[in-house]
Amino acid sequence: MKLLIINGPNLNLLGVREPDIYGKKDFAALEAFIREVCAAEGIDCELFQSNHEGAIVDKIQSALGRFDGIVINPAAYTHTSVAILDALKAVALPAVEVHLSDVSAREEFRHISYAGLACEKTFMGLGFDGYKEAILYLKRRD
Ligand code: CA2
C-alpha cells in the first residue's frame, strides 16, 4: 500500500514556537516519525508539505491512481479551504485528518473543519501519534 501524507502551512516551523501547543520536536522529527511508522508497517509513503493552498490541491489531484489513501493535516486551511475539501471529494481516496493539537478545545474558529467533511476519521490532540493512528487506520481498512 502507498500513502500520501500532506502537511499544510506553517507546520514546517514546528518546534520553533508555541511548544506548549505543538510540542518541542521539529518538523524533521515529525517526518522521520512518519517514515518510521510506515516502514515498520511495510507501507510506502510520500510526504508533502506546502504553505500554499493551490499546491496542496494540485498534490491531492495528482494522488488519483497513485496512492491508496491520504493522511492530511491541512493546518490553518482546515478551517477555511473549500478547495481542499473539493479536491479530497474529487479524488475520493480514503482520507484521514490529523491535528497535533485538540482543535475542539481551542478558539471557536478552529472548531470547523472543511477538509474533515471528506475524511473518514479525524485524530486530534495526540501529537505525532495522531499520524500513526491515521496510518494504522488506513492500513486496517485496506
Ligand atoms: O493542531 C494542528 O495540527 C493544527 O492543524 C496546526 C495549525 C493550526 O492552524 C490548526 O488550527 C491546528 C498550525 C500549524 C503550525 O503552526 C505553528 C505556529 C507557530 C510555530 C510552529 C507551528
PDB file of C-alpha atoms and ligand atoms in Angstrom:
ATOM      1  CA  MET A   1       0.000   0.000   0.000  1.00  0.00           C
ATOM      2  CA  LYS A   2       1.125   3.541  -0.718  1.00  0.00           C
ATOM      3  CA  LEU A   3       0.046   6.565   1.321  1.00  0.00           C
ATOM      4  CA  LEU A   4       0.333  10.268   0.654  1.00  0.00           C
ATOM      5  CA  ILE A   5       0.963  12.300   3.815  1.00  0.00           C
ATOM      6  CA  ILE A   6       0.211  16.004   3.452  1.00  0.00           C
ATOM      7  CA  ASN A   7       1.120  18.747   5.914  1.00  0.00           C
ATOM      8  CA  GLY A   8      -0.175  22.263   5.465  1.00  0.00           C
ATOM      9  CA  PRO A   9       1.049  25.787   6.167  1.00  0.00           C
ATOM     10  CA  ASN A  10       3.486  26.634   8.956  1.00  0.00           C
ATOM     11  CA  LEU A  11       3.901  23.044  10.091  1.00  0.00           C
ATOM     12  CA  ASN A  12       7.447  23.363   8.713  1.00  0.00           C
ATOM     13  CA  LEU A  13       8.012  25.729  11.663  1.00  0.00           C
ATOM     14  CA  LEU A  14       7.242  23.096  14.279  1.00  0.00           C
ATOM     15  CA  GLY A  15       9.487  23.315  17.299  1.00  0.00           C
ATOM     16  CA  VAL A  16      10.316  26.946  16.579  1.00  0.00           C
ATOM     17  CA  ARG A  17       7.459  28.490  18.597  1.00  0.00           C
ATOM     18  CA  GLU A  18       4.381  27.555  20.634  1.00  0.00           C
ATOM     19  CA  PRO A  19       5.895  24.338  22.086  1.00  0.00           C
ATOM     20  CA  ASP A  20       3.098  24.344  24.688  1.00  0.00           C
ATOM     21  CA  ILE A  21       0.574  23.736  21.877  1.00  0.00           C
ATOM     22  CA  TYR A  22       2.515  21.778  19.259  1.00  0.00           C
ATOM     23  CA  GLY A  23       5.349  20.201  21.251  1.00  0.00           C
ATOM     24  CA  LYS A  24       9.100  20.735  21.207  1.00  0.00           C
ATOM     25  CA  LYS A  25      10.031  18.446  18.337  1.00  0.00           C
ATOM     26  CA  ASP A  26      10.677  19.961  14.932  1.00  0.00           C
ATOM     27  CA  PHE A  27       9.240  19.187  11.513  1.00  0.00           C
ATOM     28  CA  ALA A  28      12.189  16.982  10.521  1.00  0.00           C
ATOM     29  CA  ALA A  29      11.421  14.844  13.585  1.00  0.00           C
ATOM     30  CA  LEU A  30       7.758  14.607  12.521  1.00  0.00           C
ATOM     31  CA  GLU A  31       8.735  13.486   9.025  1.00  0.00           C
ATOM     32  CA  ALA A  32      11.213  10.947  10.429  1.00  0.00           C
ATOM     33  CA  PHE A  33       8.479   9.631  12.774  1.00  0.00           C
ATOM     34  CA  ILE A  34       6.022   9.197   9.884  1.00  0.00           C
ATOM     35  CA  ARG A  35       8.636   7.421   7.733  1.00  0.00           C
ATOM     36  CA  GLU A  36       9.496   5.080  10.638  1.00  0.00           C
ATOM     37  CA  VAL A  37       5.839   4.183  11.219  1.00  0.00           C
ATOM     38  CA  CYS A  38       5.304   3.471   7.523  1.00  0.00           C
ATOM     39  CA  ALA A  39       8.499   1.408   7.264  1.00  0.00           C
ATOM     40  CA  ALA A  40       7.524  -0.655  10.324  1.00  0.00           C
ATOM     41  CA  GLU A  41       4.112  -1.331   8.773  1.00  0.00           C
ATOM     42  CA  GLY A  42       5.509  -2.154   5.329  1.00  0.00           C
ATOM     43  CA  ILE A  43       3.806   0.878   3.788  1.00  0.00           C
ATOM     44  CA  ASP A  44       5.288   3.028   1.021  1.00  0.00           C
ATOM     45  CA  CYS A  45       4.789   6.724   1.678  1.00  0.00           C
ATOM     46  CA  GLU A  46       5.347  10.092   0.096  1.00  0.00           C
ATOM     47  CA  LEU A  47       5.496  13.162   2.322  1.00  0.00           C
ATOM     48  CA  PHE A  48       4.455  16.586   1.100  1.00  0.00           C
ATOM     49  CA  GLN A  49       4.409  19.917   2.932  1.00  0.00           C
ATOM     50  CA  SER A  50       3.323  23.226   1.470  1.00  0.00           C
ATOM     51  CA  ASN A  51       2.351  26.675   2.652  1.00  0.00           C
ATOM     52  CA  HIS A  52       0.249  27.157  -0.492  1.00  0.00           C
ATOM     53  CA  GLU A  53      -3.385  26.124  -0.836  1.00  0.00           C
ATOM     54  CA  GLY A  54      -3.196  25.580  -4.620  1.00  0.00           C
ATOM     55  CA  ALA A  55      -0.100  23.407  -4.290  1.00  0.00           C
ATOM     56  CA  ILE A  56      -1.963  21.203  -1.798  1.00  0.00           C
ATOM     57  CA  VAL A  57      -4.956  20.997  -4.178  1.00  0.00           C
ATOM     58  CA  ASP A  58      -2.588  20.015  -7.045  1.00  0.00           C
ATOM     59  CA  LYS A  59      -0.970  17.336  -4.893  1.00  0.00           C
ATOM     60  CA  ILE A  60      -4.328  15.846  -3.881  1.00  0.00           C
ATOM     61  CA  GLN A  61      -5.433  15.784  -7.535  1.00  0.00           C
ATOM     62  CA  SER A  62      -2.197  14.017  -8.528  1.00  0.00           C
ATOM     63  CA  ALA A  63      -2.876  11.252  -5.978  1.00  0.00           C
ATOM     64  CA  LEU A  64      -5.595   9.603  -8.048  1.00  0.00           C
ATOM     65  CA  GLY A  65      -4.390   6.207  -9.268  1.00  0.00           C
ATOM     66  CA  ARG A  66      -1.030   6.609  -7.491  1.00  0.00           C
ATOM     67  CA  PHE A  67      -1.949   6.242  -3.820  1.00  0.00           C
ATOM     68  CA  ASP A  68      -4.264   4.072  -1.735  1.00  0.00           C
ATOM     69  CA  GLY A  69      -5.024   6.738   0.836  1.00  0.00           C
ATOM     70  CA  ILE A  70      -4.256  10.204   2.133  1.00  0.00           C
ATOM     71  CA  VAL A  71      -3.319  11.414   5.609  1.00  0.00           C
ATOM     72  CA  ILE A  72      -3.727  15.176   5.811  1.00  0.00           C
ATOM     73  CA  ASN A  73      -3.079  17.864   8.368  1.00  0.00           C
ATOM     74  CA  PRO A  74      -4.297  20.900   6.417  1.00  0.00           C
ATOM     75  CA  ALA A  75      -3.218  23.151   9.317  1.00  0.00           C
ATOM     76  CA  ALA A  76      -4.916  26.577   9.087  1.00  0.00           C
ATOM     77  CA  TYR A  77      -6.528  25.641   5.738  1.00  0.00           C
ATOM     78  CA  THR A  78      -8.593  23.125   7.708  1.00  0.00           C
ATOM     79  CA  HIS A  79     -10.817  25.968   8.837  1.00  0.00           C
ATOM     80  CA  THR A  80     -11.060  27.905   5.566  1.00  0.00           C
ATOM     81  CA  SER A  81     -10.486  25.789   2.483  1.00  0.00           C
ATOM     82  CA  VAL A  82     -13.429  24.568   0.439  1.00  0.00           C
ATOM     83  CA  ALA A  83     -10.863  23.996  -2.373  1.00  0.00           C
ATOM     84  CA  ILE A  84      -9.060  21.318  -0.340  1.00  0.00           C
ATOM     85  CA  LEU A  85     -12.419  19.776   0.640  1.00  0.00           C
ATOM     86  CA  ASP A  86     -13.470  19.645  -3.032  1.00  0.00           C
ATOM     87  CA  ALA A  87     -10.131  18.124  -4.106  1.00  0.00           C
ATOM     88  CA  LEU A  88     -10.439  15.375  -1.470  1.00  0.00           C
ATOM     89  CA  LYS A  89     -14.004  14.698  -2.591  1.00  0.00           C
ATOM     90  CA  ALA A  90     -12.968  14.678  -6.262  1.00  0.00           C
ATOM     91  CA  VAL A  91     -10.247  12.029  -5.874  1.00  0.00           C
ATOM     92  CA  ALA A  92     -12.445  10.062  -3.441  1.00  0.00           C
ATOM     93  CA  LEU A  93      -9.487   8.238  -1.893  1.00  0.00           C
ATOM     94  CA  PRO A  94      -9.848   7.175   1.731  1.00  0.00           C
ATOM     95  CA  ALA A  95      -8.578  10.148   3.715  1.00  0.00           C
ATOM     96  CA  VAL A  96      -7.862  10.757   7.388  1.00  0.00           C
ATOM     97  CA  GLU A  97      -7.474  14.159   9.026  1.00  0.00           C
ATOM     98  CA  VAL A  98      -4.850  14.738  11.706  1.00  0.00           C
ATOM     99  CA  HIS A  99      -4.232  17.638  14.076  1.00  0.00           C
ATOM    100  CA  LEU A 100      -1.388  17.765  16.557  1.00  0.00           C
ATOM    101  CA  SER A 101      -3.461  19.853  18.956  1.00  0.00           C
ATOM    102  CA  ASP A 102      -7.017  19.305  20.144  1.00  0.00           C
ATOM    103  CA  VAL A 103      -8.670  21.891  17.904  1.00  0.00           C
ATOM    104  CA  SER A 104     -12.041  21.264  19.556  1.00  0.00           C
ATOM    105  CA  ALA A 105     -10.664  22.728  22.795  1.00  0.00           C
ATOM    106  CA  ARG A 106      -9.167  25.832  21.162  1.00  0.00           C
ATOM    107  CA  GLU A 107     -10.650  29.006  19.619  1.00  0.00           C
ATOM    108  CA  GLU A 108     -14.139  28.760  18.101  1.00  0.00           C
ATOM    109  CA  PHE A 109     -12.823  29.347  14.568  1.00  0.00           C
ATOM    110  CA  ARG A 110     -10.776  26.143  14.815  1.00  0.00           C
ATOM    111  CA  HIS A 111     -13.873  24.050  15.519  1.00  0.00           C
ATOM    112  CA  ILE A 112     -14.984  23.986  11.891  1.00  0.00           C
ATOM    113  CA  SER A 113     -13.143  21.620   9.561  1.00  0.00           C
ATOM    114  CA  TYR A 114     -13.961  21.699   5.858  1.00  0.00           C
ATOM    115  CA  ALA A 115     -11.377  19.050   4.913  1.00  0.00           C
ATOM    116  CA  GLY A 116     -12.739  16.845   7.679  1.00  0.00           C
ATOM    117  CA  LEU A 117     -16.051  16.597   5.801  1.00  0.00           C
ATOM    118  CA  ALA A 118     -14.253  14.479   3.171  1.00  0.00           C
ATOM    119  CA  CYS A 119     -12.320  12.366   5.706  1.00  0.00           C
ATOM    120  CA  GLU A 120     -13.354   9.047   7.212  1.00  0.00           C
ATOM    121  CA  LYS A 121     -11.687   9.805  10.544  1.00  0.00           C
ATOM    122  CA  THR A 122     -10.058  12.609  12.499  1.00  0.00           C
ATOM    123  CA  PHE A 123      -7.326  12.191  15.096  1.00  0.00           C
ATOM    124  CA  MET A 124      -6.634  15.321  17.140  1.00  0.00           C
ATOM    125  CA  GLY A 125      -4.700  16.213  20.269  1.00  0.00           C
ATOM    126  CA  LEU A 126      -2.440  13.169  20.094  1.00  0.00           C
ATOM    127  CA  GLY A 127       0.672  14.974  18.835  1.00  0.00           C
ATOM    128  CA  PHE A 128       2.802  12.885  16.475  1.00  0.00           C
ATOM    129  CA  ASP A 129       0.857   9.740  17.454  1.00  0.00           C
ATOM    130  CA  GLY A 130      -2.175  11.091  15.570  1.00  0.00           C
ATOM    131  CA  TYR A 131      -0.303  10.416  12.312  1.00  0.00           C
ATOM    132  CA  LYS A 132       0.435   6.859  13.477  1.00  0.00           C
ATOM    133  CA  GLU A 133      -3.244   6.272  14.293  1.00  0.00           C
ATOM    134  CA  ALA A 134      -4.220   7.617  10.862  1.00  0.00           C
ATOM    135  CA  ILE A 135      -1.718   5.363   9.054  1.00  0.00           C
ATOM    136  CA  LEU A 136      -2.818   2.310  11.071  1.00  0.00           C
ATOM    137  CA  TYR A 137      -6.480   3.102  10.370  1.00  0.00           C
ATOM    138  CA  LEU A 138      -5.850   3.229   6.600  1.00  0.00           C
ATOM    139  CA  LYS A 139      -3.823   0.002   6.748  1.00  0.00           C
ATOM    140  CA  ARG A 140      -6.584  -1.810   8.686  1.00  0.00           C
ATOM    141  CA  ARG A 141      -9.340  -0.717   6.284  1.00  0.00           C
ATOM    142  CA  ASP A 142      -7.301  -1.690   3.160  1.00  0.00           C
TER     143      ASP A 142
HETATM  144  O1  CA2 B   1      -3.092  21.168  15.623  1.00  0.00           O
HETATM  145  C1  CA2 B   1      -2.796  21.142  14.429  1.00  0.00           C
HETATM  146  O2  CA2 B   1      -2.146  20.241  13.898  1.00  0.00           O
HETATM  147  C2  CA2 B   1      -3.182  22.333  13.529  1.00  0.00           C
HETATM  148  O3  CA2 B   1      -3.557  21.804  12.259  1.00  0.00           O
HETATM  149  C3  CA2 B   1      -1.947  23.209  13.416  1.00  0.00           C
HETATM  150  C4  CA2 B   1      -2.170  24.515  12.672  1.00  0.00           C
HETATM  151  C5  CA2 B   1      -3.402  25.251  13.195  1.00  0.00           C
HETATM  152  O4  CA2 B   1      -3.689  26.376  12.385  1.00  0.00           O
HETATM  153  C6  CA2 B   1      -4.638  24.334  13.247  1.00  0.00           C
HETATM  154  O5  CA2 B   1      -5.725  25.064  13.781  1.00  0.00           O
HETATM  155  C7  CA2 B   1      -4.372  23.110  14.078  1.00  0.00           C
HETATM  156  C8  CA2 B   1      -0.911  25.399  12.803  1.00  0.00           C
HETATM  157  C9  CA2 B   1       0.312  24.770  12.179  1.00  0.00           C
HETATM  158  C10 CA2 B   1       1.647  25.162  12.699  1.00  0.00           C
HETATM  159  O6  CA2 B   1       1.666  26.348  13.441  1.00  0.00           O
HETATM  160  C11 CA2 B   1       2.816  26.755  14.052  1.00  0.00           C
HETATM  161  C12 CA2 B   1       2.775  28.013  14.580  1.00  0.00           C
HETATM  162  C13 CA2 B   1       3.877  28.518  15.226  1.00  0.00           C
HETATM  163  C14 CA2 B   1       5.035  27.748  15.356  1.00  0.00           C
HETATM  164  C15 CA2 B   1       5.062  26.491  14.827  1.00  0.00           C
HETATM  165  C16 CA2 B   1       3.958  25.992  14.175  1.00  0.00           C
END
